[in-house]
């Protein structure tokens, strides 16, 4: 780049896949990225732009005029185009849309921008191959040749009636196999899955994964065909969903990655750590309340980290299982039966662990009453922790709140406090203090 | 079902999608499931079998003869067929394969079974549309009509030379648009991504997601075309990967769900809890060693749960970011620069939290030296916890071990111990005990 050998660069990047170019641009410094983008033709750069990371794309777009952006947009599929325009300020959105030469495209993008985020409408593309049920196979083939040029990949051909309502689908294969004078209405498959334009995108992902669909048509409340969603968009939805759940479980507010700045990372991490700090102060206050116990049973205090850790771990395990079960739609039965099962499970785990702890403390400390007190309360703490871990995500889910926030620091912190409190109460009772 | 009204059931299930039937079968009791499977014709049941949960499918297959299974298998795509046969015992595998009437299918399945799990070979299907570069468009169309009947979805047509080596691809669209007397060699796209049959399946998923591919051809070391992988298989790989990472982070050995038996769940949860228990005992031993400090600075002990919680939370946060970064291939730069960044980040977070804690302890306890000791060691603990959380997954990854095991209980437990040790050492030093 430093030698500014334009033609060499152009040739070099022409051979490379746009996703790889995007990776290079994510790496090089900003002026170089702009330089490369302006050098390549818009057919290629439009693809590169869609692959870039959001923050870098934002910076590049700031350096392009509305006219230049419009040129890039015209090369894109409508769904990508709408996503990118959606990232601009309202003011620039209008200017870019006005700069589009293709009026139909401008209308499509305006429509796509009007749907709420995380709905099927925001995910779909307007490009699709649509035929009327009254056409013949031969006529259909002829017209598809025209439509298909705009559509990168033909998954299904959607058949509509004269009011543009979806009535069936066809594959290209069906069309090739059929005789050329047959009518579309005679060869269409009337069983066609579709989703409403306002459907949640994670729901769409579930449907497509369940039925192994590669594309699904999107319709409005009157069954009028509006667009289609392809499986590659769903892959992104699934990845984002998994990443978000994972980050929530680890105590990160969503949308950070390891290359973000220290300030961005602090913003994602500090609130959860602060929650932990407040929880720790809670534990401190509880322990201070039991200070009097220390003179006689000092070792009780030395087991608090163990109790807190076990309460936290059990809570995270049971909440993670519930959160994952809810995501896969396979949590069945009532909350009560779930809680009962978790209680039995926690009791079983707790008793096994407590037995081990009992013999350790007895052998190490030589006091059977301390050993009994500590291990009995461990069982109680594990059961309560399991119940909290099971109940909280189920409760949040019932209330329509994302249960994934219940995993990680939230459950750990509350279980720490409850665990230590239960521990001292039961130990005091058993030891008769 | 109880009234055994065969025709009514058959009609009912005929209308329903096989994925939904599979869900019903997962629910009903076992005799009913067998009854329904035997009632429906093999075209439908074969699809249902592929959708069933593994444990239920296993039970159903046990109740079918080799001949009956072979009939089901003949209706399946080769990849699903190989997966299901792979679940049988070696003995039954042979009998089912021998019972297959289609010799070519039997050979395909044997080939697919020979590839290692989690490779492209184990994931691919043999069904694909293959044409020779020397054919004309018209001849090609004629032969595709034959081949395509076996292939559920035609993604791409793969073009091979006379040695069956992959030389390019075509879309059905290209074929429809081309003139019928053109030669395939003239219209093929020579740029075609492919993966080696021994490639890791998660790597294949990454490639397909990155380049937005819907299908990718699989070749051997000599570039001979062996099969193809479609994006719906990749969706499953991605989901499994995300679930596994999530479960590891939550302290669950992989592959449990909320409907598993208490014994299965205990097997998944107990080992990690045991790890926590051992860690807790380690913390106990450390604290006992510092017992003498108690008379003068009792409150130090009451802050151990706070210290342990912060060490655990910071460790999980930093390891989760690294694990996710590694999964997305965007951890760049040396280990040292990563550690330096994490150190700065942890120091920043630590100082903010420590300031808060300092004023709390000062106000609450009235002792400025205790407050200083506790908050200073908090900063040190957070920095060390962040470094461990960053280093361990990077180290495991370098060693070729899945870094995801470093999140969750593993990092929490080790950070608990290190945290408490550092805490008491620094506090003792500052307080001059």
Coordinates of N, CA and C in Angstrom, one line a residue, chain B residues 189-341:
Chain B
X189 N -18.4 -21.8 -13.5 CA -17.7 -20.8 -12.6 C -16.5 -21.6 -12.0
X190 N -15.3 -21.2 -12.4 CA -14.2 -22.0 -11.9 C -13.8 -21.8 -10.5
X191 N -14.3 -20.7 -9.9 CA -14.0 -20.4 -8.5 C -15.0 -21.1 -7.7
X192 N -14.5 -22.2 -7.1 CA -15.5 -23.0 -6.3 C -14.8 -23.3 -5.0
X193 N -15.4 -23.0 -3.9 CA -14.8 -23.3 -2.6 C -15.1 -24.8 -2.3
X194 N -14.1 -25.5 -1.7 CA -14.4 -26.8 -1.3 C -13.6 -27.1 0.0
X195 N -14.0 -28.2 0.7 CA -13.3 -28.5 1.9 C -12.8 -30.0 1.7
X196 N -11.7 -30.2 2.4 CA -11.1 -31.6 2.4 C -12.0 -32.5 3.3
X197 N -12.1 -33.7 2.9 CA -12.9 -34.7 3.7 C -12.5 -34.8 5.1
X198 N -11.3 -34.6 5.4 CA -10.8 -34.7 6.8 C -10.8 -33.4 7.6
X199 N -11.3 -32.4 7.0 CA -11.4 -31.1 7.7 C -12.3 -31.2 9.0
X200 N -12.0 -30.5 10.0 CA -12.8 -30.4 11.2 C -14.2 -29.8 10.9
X201 N -15.2 -30.4 11.5 CA -16.6 -29.8 11.1 C -16.8 -28.4 11.6
X202 N -16.2 -28.0 12.7 CA -16.4 -26.6 13.2 C -15.7 -25.7 12.2
X203 N -14.6 -26.1 11.6 CA -13.9 -25.3 10.6 C -14.7 -25.1 9.4
X204 N -15.4 -26.2 9.0 CA -16.3 -26.2 7.8 C -17.4 -25.1 8.1
X205 N -17.9 -25.2 9.4 CA -19.0 -24.3 9.7 C -18.5 -22.8 9.6
X206 N -17.3 -22.6 10.1 CA -16.7 -21.2 10.0 C -16.6 -20.8 8.6
X207 N -16.1 -21.7 7.7 CA -15.9 -21.3 6.3 C -17.3 -21.0 5.7
X208 N -18.3 -21.8 5.9 CA -19.6 -21.6 5.2 C -20.3 -20.4 5.8
X209 N -20.1 -20.1 7.1 CA -20.7 -18.9 7.6 C -20.0 -17.7 7.1
X210 N -18.7 -17.7 7.0 CA -17.9 -16.6 6.6 C -18.3 -16.2 5.1
X211 N -18.3 -17.2 4.3 CA -18.6 -16.9 2.9 C -20.0 -17.0 2.5
X212 N -20.9 -17.2 3.5 CA -22.4 -17.3 3.2 C -22.7 -18.4 2.2
X213 N -22.1 -19.5 2.4 CA -22.3 -20.6 1.4 C -23.5 -21.4 1.9
X214 N -24.3 -22.0 0.9 CA -25.4 -22.8 1.3 C -25.1 -24.3 1.2
X215 N -24.1 -24.5 0.4 CA -23.6 -25.9 0.3 C -22.1 -25.8 -0.1
X216 N -21.4 -26.8 0.3 CA -20.0 -26.8 -0.1 C -19.6 -28.2 -0.5
X217 N -18.9 -28.3 -1.6 CA -18.5 -29.7 -2.0 C -17.3 -30.2 -1.2
X218 N -17.2 -31.5 -1.0 CA -16.2 -32.1 -0.2 C -15.3 -32.9 -1.1
X219 N -14.0 -32.8 -1.0 CA -13.1 -33.5 -2.0 C -12.0 -34.2 -1.2
X220 N -11.4 -35.2 -1.8 CA -10.3 -35.9 -1.1 C -9.0 -35.1 -1.4
X221 N -7.9 -35.7 -1.0 CA -6.6 -35.0 -1.2 C -6.2 -34.8 -2.7
X222 N -6.8 -35.6 -3.6 CA -6.6 -35.4 -5.0 C -7.7 -34.6 -5.7
X223 N -8.5 -33.9 -4.9 CA -9.5 -33.0 -5.4 C -10.7 -33.7 -6.1
X224 N -10.7 -35.1 -5.9 CA -11.9 -35.8 -6.4 C -13.1 -35.5 -5.6
X225 N -14.2 -35.2 -6.3 CA -15.4 -34.9 -5.6 C -16.1 -36.1 -4.9
X226 N -16.3 -35.9 -3.6 CA -16.8 -37.1 -2.8 C -18.3 -36.9 -2.3
X227 N -18.6 -35.6 -2.0 CA -19.9 -35.4 -1.5 C -20.1 -33.9 -1.3
X228 N -21.2 -33.5 -0.6 CA -21.4 -32.1 -0.3 C -22.0 -32.0 1.1
X229 N -21.8 -30.8 1.7 CA -22.3 -30.5 3.0 C -23.3 -29.3 2.8
X230 N -24.5 -29.4 3.3 CA -25.4 -28.3 3.2 C -25.5 -27.5 4.4
X231 N -26.0 -26.3 4.3 CA -26.0 -25.4 5.5 C -26.9 -25.8 6.6
X232 N -27.9 -26.7 6.3 CA -28.8 -27.1 7.5 C -28.0 -28.0 8.4
X233 N -27.0 -28.8 7.9 CA -26.2 -29.6 8.7 C -25.3 -28.7 9.6
X234 N -24.9 -27.6 9.0 CA -24.0 -26.6 9.6 C -24.7 -25.9 10.8
X235 N -26.0 -25.6 10.6 CA -26.8 -25.0 11.6 C -26.7 -25.9 12.9
X236 N -26.8 -27.2 12.7 CA -26.8 -28.2 13.8 C -25.4 -28.1 14.5
X237 N -24.3 -28.1 13.6 CA -23.0 -28.0 14.2 C -22.8 -26.8 15.1
X238 N -23.3 -25.6 14.5 CA -23.2 -24.4 15.3 C -23.9 -24.4 16.6
X239 N -25.2 -25.0 16.5 CA -26.0 -25.1 17.7 C -25.3 -26.0 18.8
X240 N -24.8 -27.1 18.3 CA -24.1 -28.0 19.2 C -22.9 -27.4 19.9
X241 N -22.1 -26.6 19.0 CA -20.9 -26.0 19.5 C -21.3 -24.9 20.6
X242 N -22.3 -24.1 20.3 CA -22.7 -23.1 21.2 C -23.2 -23.7 22.5
X243 N -24.0 -24.8 22.4 CA -24.5 -25.4 23.6 C -23.4 -26.0 24.5
X244 N -22.4 -26.6 23.8 CA -21.3 -27.2 24.6 C -20.5 -26.2 25.3
X245 N -20.2 -25.1 24.6 CA -19.5 -24.0 25.3 C -20.2 -23.4 26.5
X246 N -21.6 -23.3 26.2 CA -22.4 -22.7 27.3 C -22.4 -23.6 28.5
X247 N -22.6 -24.9 28.2 CA -22.6 -25.9 29.3 C -21.3 -26.0 30.1
X248 N -20.2 -25.9 29.3 CA -18.9 -26.0 30.0 C -18.7 -24.7 30.9
X249 N -19.2 -23.6 30.4 CA -19.1 -22.4 31.2 C -19.9 -22.5 32.5
X250 N -21.0 -23.2 32.4 CA -21.9 -23.3 33.5 C -21.5 -24.5 34.4
X251 N -20.5 -25.2 34.0 CA -20.1 -26.4 34.9 C -20.9 -27.6 34.7
X252 N -21.2 -27.9 33.4 CA -21.9 -29.1 33.1 C -21.1 -29.9 32.1
X253 N -20.9 -31.2 32.3 CA -20.3 -31.9 31.2 C -21.3 -32.0 30.1
X254 N -20.9 -32.0 28.8 CA -21.8 -31.7 27.7 C -22.9 -32.7 27.6
X255 N -23.9 -32.3 26.8 CA -24.9 -33.3 26.4 C -25.9 -33.7 27.5
X256 N -26.3 -32.7 28.3 CA -27.5 -33.0 29.2 C -28.6 -32.0 28.8
X257 N -29.8 -32.4 29.0 CA -30.8 -31.4 28.9 C -31.8 -31.5 30.1
X258 N -32.7 -30.5 30.2 CA -33.4 -30.5 31.5 C -34.4 -31.7 31.7
X259 N -34.6 -32.5 30.6 CA -35.5 -33.6 30.7 C -34.8 -34.9 31.0
X260 N -33.5 -34.8 31.1 CA -32.7 -36.1 31.5 C -33.0 -36.5 32.9
X261 N -32.7 -37.8 33.2 CA -33.0 -38.3 34.5 C -32.1 -37.7 35.5
X262 N -32.5 -37.8 36.8 CA -31.7 -37.3 37.9 C -30.3 -37.9 37.9
X263 N -30.2 -39.1 37.6 CA -28.9 -39.8 37.6 C -28.0 -39.2 36.5
X264 N -28.6 -39.0 35.3 CA -27.8 -38.4 34.2 C -27.3 -37.0 34.5
X265 N -28.2 -36.3 35.1 CA -27.9 -34.9 35.5 C -26.8 -34.9 36.6
X266 N -26.9 -35.8 37.5 CA -25.9 -35.9 38.6 C -24.5 -36.1 38.0
X267 N -24.5 -37.1 37.0 CA -23.2 -37.4 36.4 C -22.6 -36.2 35.7
X268 N -23.5 -35.3 35.2 CA -23.0 -34.1 34.5 C -22.6 -33.0 35.5
X269 N -23.2 -33.0 36.6 CA -23.0 -31.9 37.5 C -22.0 -32.2 38.6
X270 N -22.0 -33.4 39.1 CA -21.2 -33.7 40.3 C -19.7 -33.5 40.2
X271 N -19.1 -33.9 39.1 CA -17.6 -33.7 39.0 C -17.2 -32.2 39.2
X272 N -18.0 -31.3 38.6 CA -17.6 -29.9 38.7 C -17.9 -29.4 40.1
X273 N -18.9 -29.9 40.7 CA -19.2 -29.5 42.1 C -18.1 -30.0 43.0
X274 N -17.6 -31.2 42.7 CA -16.5 -31.8 43.5 C -15.3 -30.9 43.4
X275 N -15.0 -30.5 42.2 CA -13.9 -29.5 42.0 C -14.0 -28.3 42.9
X276 N -15.3 -27.8 42.9 CA -15.5 -26.6 43.8 C -15.3 -27.0 45.3
X277 N -15.7 -28.2 45.6 CA -15.5 -28.6 47.0 C -14.0 -28.7 47.4
X278 N -13.2 -29.2 46.5 CA -11.8 -29.3 46.7 C -11.2 -27.9 46.8
X279 N -11.6 -27.0 45.9 CA -11.2 -25.6 46.0 C -11.5 -25.0 47.4
X280 N -12.8 -25.3 47.8 CA -13.2 -24.7 49.1 C -12.4 -25.2 50.2
X281 N -12.0 -26.5 50.2 CA -11.1 -27.0 51.2 C -9.8 -26.4 51.2
X282 N -9.3 -26.1 50.0 CA -8.0 -25.3 49.8 C -8.1 -24.0 50.5
X283 N -9.2 -23.3 50.3 CA -9.4 -22.0 50.9 C -9.5 -22.1 52.4
X284 N -10.1 -23.1 52.8 CA -10.2 -23.4 54.3 C -8.8 -23.5 54.9
X285 N -8.0 -24.3 54.2 CA -6.6 -24.5 54.8 C -5.8 -23.2 54.8
X286 N -6.0 -22.4 53.7 CA -5.3 -21.1 53.7 C -5.8 -20.2 54.9
X287 N -7.1 -20.1 55.0 CA -7.6 -19.3 56.1 C -7.2 -19.7 57.5
X288 N -7.2 -21.0 57.7 CA -6.8 -21.5 59.0 C -5.3 -21.1 59.2
X289 N -4.5 -21.1 58.2 CA -3.1 -20.7 58.3 C -3.0 -19.2 58.8
X290 N -4.0 -18.4 58.5 CA -3.9 -17.0 58.9 C -4.8 -16.7 60.2
X291 N -5.2 -17.8 60.8 CA -6.1 -17.7 62.0 C -5.6 -16.7 63.0
X292 N -4.3 -16.6 63.2 CA -3.8 -15.7 64.3 C -4.1 -14.3 64.1
X293 N -4.4 -13.9 62.8 CA -4.7 -12.5 62.5 C -6.1 -12.1 63.1
X294 N -6.9 -13.1 63.4 CA -8.3 -12.9 63.7 C -8.5 -12.0 64.9
X295 N -7.7 -12.2 66.0 CA -7.9 -11.5 67.2 C -7.9 -10.0 67.0
X296 N -7.0 -9.5 66.1 CA -6.8 -8.1 65.9 C -7.7 -7.6 64.7
X297 N -7.7 -8.3 63.7 CA -8.4 -7.8 62.5 C -9.5 -8.8 62.0
X298 N -10.5 -9.1 62.8 CA -11.5 -10.1 62.5 C -12.2 -9.8 61.2
X299 N -12.4 -8.5 60.9 CA -13.2 -8.2 59.7 C -12.5 -8.6 58.4
X300 N -11.2 -8.8 58.5 CA -10.5 -9.4 57.3 C -11.2 -10.7 56.8
X301 N -11.5 -11.5 57.8 CA -12.1 -12.8 57.5 C -13.5 -12.6 56.9
X302 N -14.2 -11.6 57.3 CA -15.6 -11.4 56.8 C -15.6 -10.9 55.4
X303 N -14.5 -10.5 54.9 CA -14.4 -10.1 53.5 C -14.0 -11.2 52.5
X304 N -13.6 -12.3 53.1 CA -13.2 -13.4 52.1 C -14.2 -13.8 51.1
X305 N -15.5 -13.9 51.4 CA -16.5 -14.2 50.3 C -16.5 -13.1 49.2
X306 N -16.3 -11.9 49.6 CA -16.3 -10.8 48.7 C -15.1 -11.0 47.7
X307 N -13.9 -11.2 48.4 CA -12.7 -11.4 47.6 C -12.8 -12.6 46.6
X308 N -13.3 -13.7 47.2 CA -13.5 -14.9 46.3 C -14.4 -14.6 45.2
X309 N -15.5 -14.0 45.5 CA -16.5 -13.7 44.4 C -16.0 -12.8 43.3
X310 N -15.2 -11.8 43.7 CA -14.7 -10.9 42.7 C -13.6 -11.6 41.9
X311 N -12.8 -12.4 42.5 CA -11.8 -13.1 41.8 C -12.4 -14.0 40.8
X312 N -13.5 -14.7 41.2 CA -14.2 -15.6 40.3 C -14.8 -14.9 39.2
X313 N -15.6 -13.8 39.5 CA -16.3 -13.1 38.4 C -15.3 -12.5 37.4
X314 N -14.2 -11.9 37.8 CA -13.3 -11.3 36.9 C -12.7 -12.4 36.0
X315 N -12.3 -13.5 36.6 CA -11.7 -14.6 35.9 C -12.7 -15.2 34.8
X316 N -14.0 -15.3 35.1 CA -14.9 -15.8 34.2 C -15.1 -14.8 33.0
X317 N -15.2 -13.5 33.4 CA -15.3 -12.5 32.3 C -14.2 -12.6 31.4
X318 N -13.0 -12.5 31.9 CA -11.9 -12.4 30.9 C -11.7 -13.7 30.2
X319 N -11.9 -14.9 30.8 CA -11.8 -16.1 30.0 C -12.9 -16.3 29.0
X320 N -14.1 -15.8 29.3 CA -15.2 -15.9 28.3 C -14.9 -15.1 27.1
X321 N -14.3 -13.9 27.3 CA -14.0 -13.0 26.2 C -13.0 -13.7 25.3
X322 N -12.0 -14.3 25.9 CA -10.9 -14.9 25.1 C -11.5 -16.2 24.4
X323 N -12.3 -17.0 25.1 CA -12.8 -18.2 24.5 C -13.7 -17.8 23.3
X324 N -14.5 -16.8 23.4 CA -15.3 -16.4 22.3 C -14.5 -15.8 21.2
X325 N -13.5 -15.0 21.5 CA -12.6 -14.5 20.5 C -11.9 -15.6 19.8
X326 N -11.5 -16.6 20.4 CA -10.8 -17.7 19.8 C -11.8 -18.4 18.8
X327 N -13.0 -18.6 19.3 CA -14.0 -19.3 18.5 C -14.3 -18.5 17.2
X328 N -14.2 -17.2 17.3 CA -14.5 -16.3 16.1 C -13.2 -16.0 15.4
X329 N -12.1 -16.6 15.8 CA -10.9 -16.3 15.1 C -10.5 -14.8 15.1
X330 N -10.9 -14.1 16.2 CA -10.4 -12.7 16.2 C -9.6 -12.3 17.4
X331 N -8.8 -13.3 17.9 CA -7.8 -13.0 18.9 C -6.5 -12.9 18.1
X332 N -6.1 -11.6 18.0 CA -4.8 -11.4 17.3 C -3.8 -10.9 18.2
X333 N -2.6 -10.8 17.8 CA -1.5 -10.3 18.6 C -0.9 -11.4 19.5
X334 N 0.2 -11.1 20.2 CA 0.9 -12.0 21.1 C 0.1 -12.2 22.4
X335 N 0.5 -13.3 23.1 CA -0.1 -13.5 24.4 C 0.3 -12.4 25.3
X336 N 1.5 -11.9 25.2 CA 2.0 -10.8 26.1 C 1.2 -9.6 25.9
X337 N 0.8 -9.2 24.7 CA 0.1 -8.0 24.5 C -1.3 -8.1 25.1
X338 N -1.9 -9.4 24.9 CA -3.2 -9.7 25.5 C -3.1 -9.5 27.1
X339 N -2.1 -10.1 27.6 CA -2.0 -10.0 29.1 C -1.8 -8.6 29.6
X340 N -1.0 -7.8 28.8 CA -0.8 -6.4 29.2 C -2.2 -5.6 29.2
X341 N -2.9 -5.9 28.1 CA -4.2 -5.2 28.0 C -5.1 -5.6 29.1

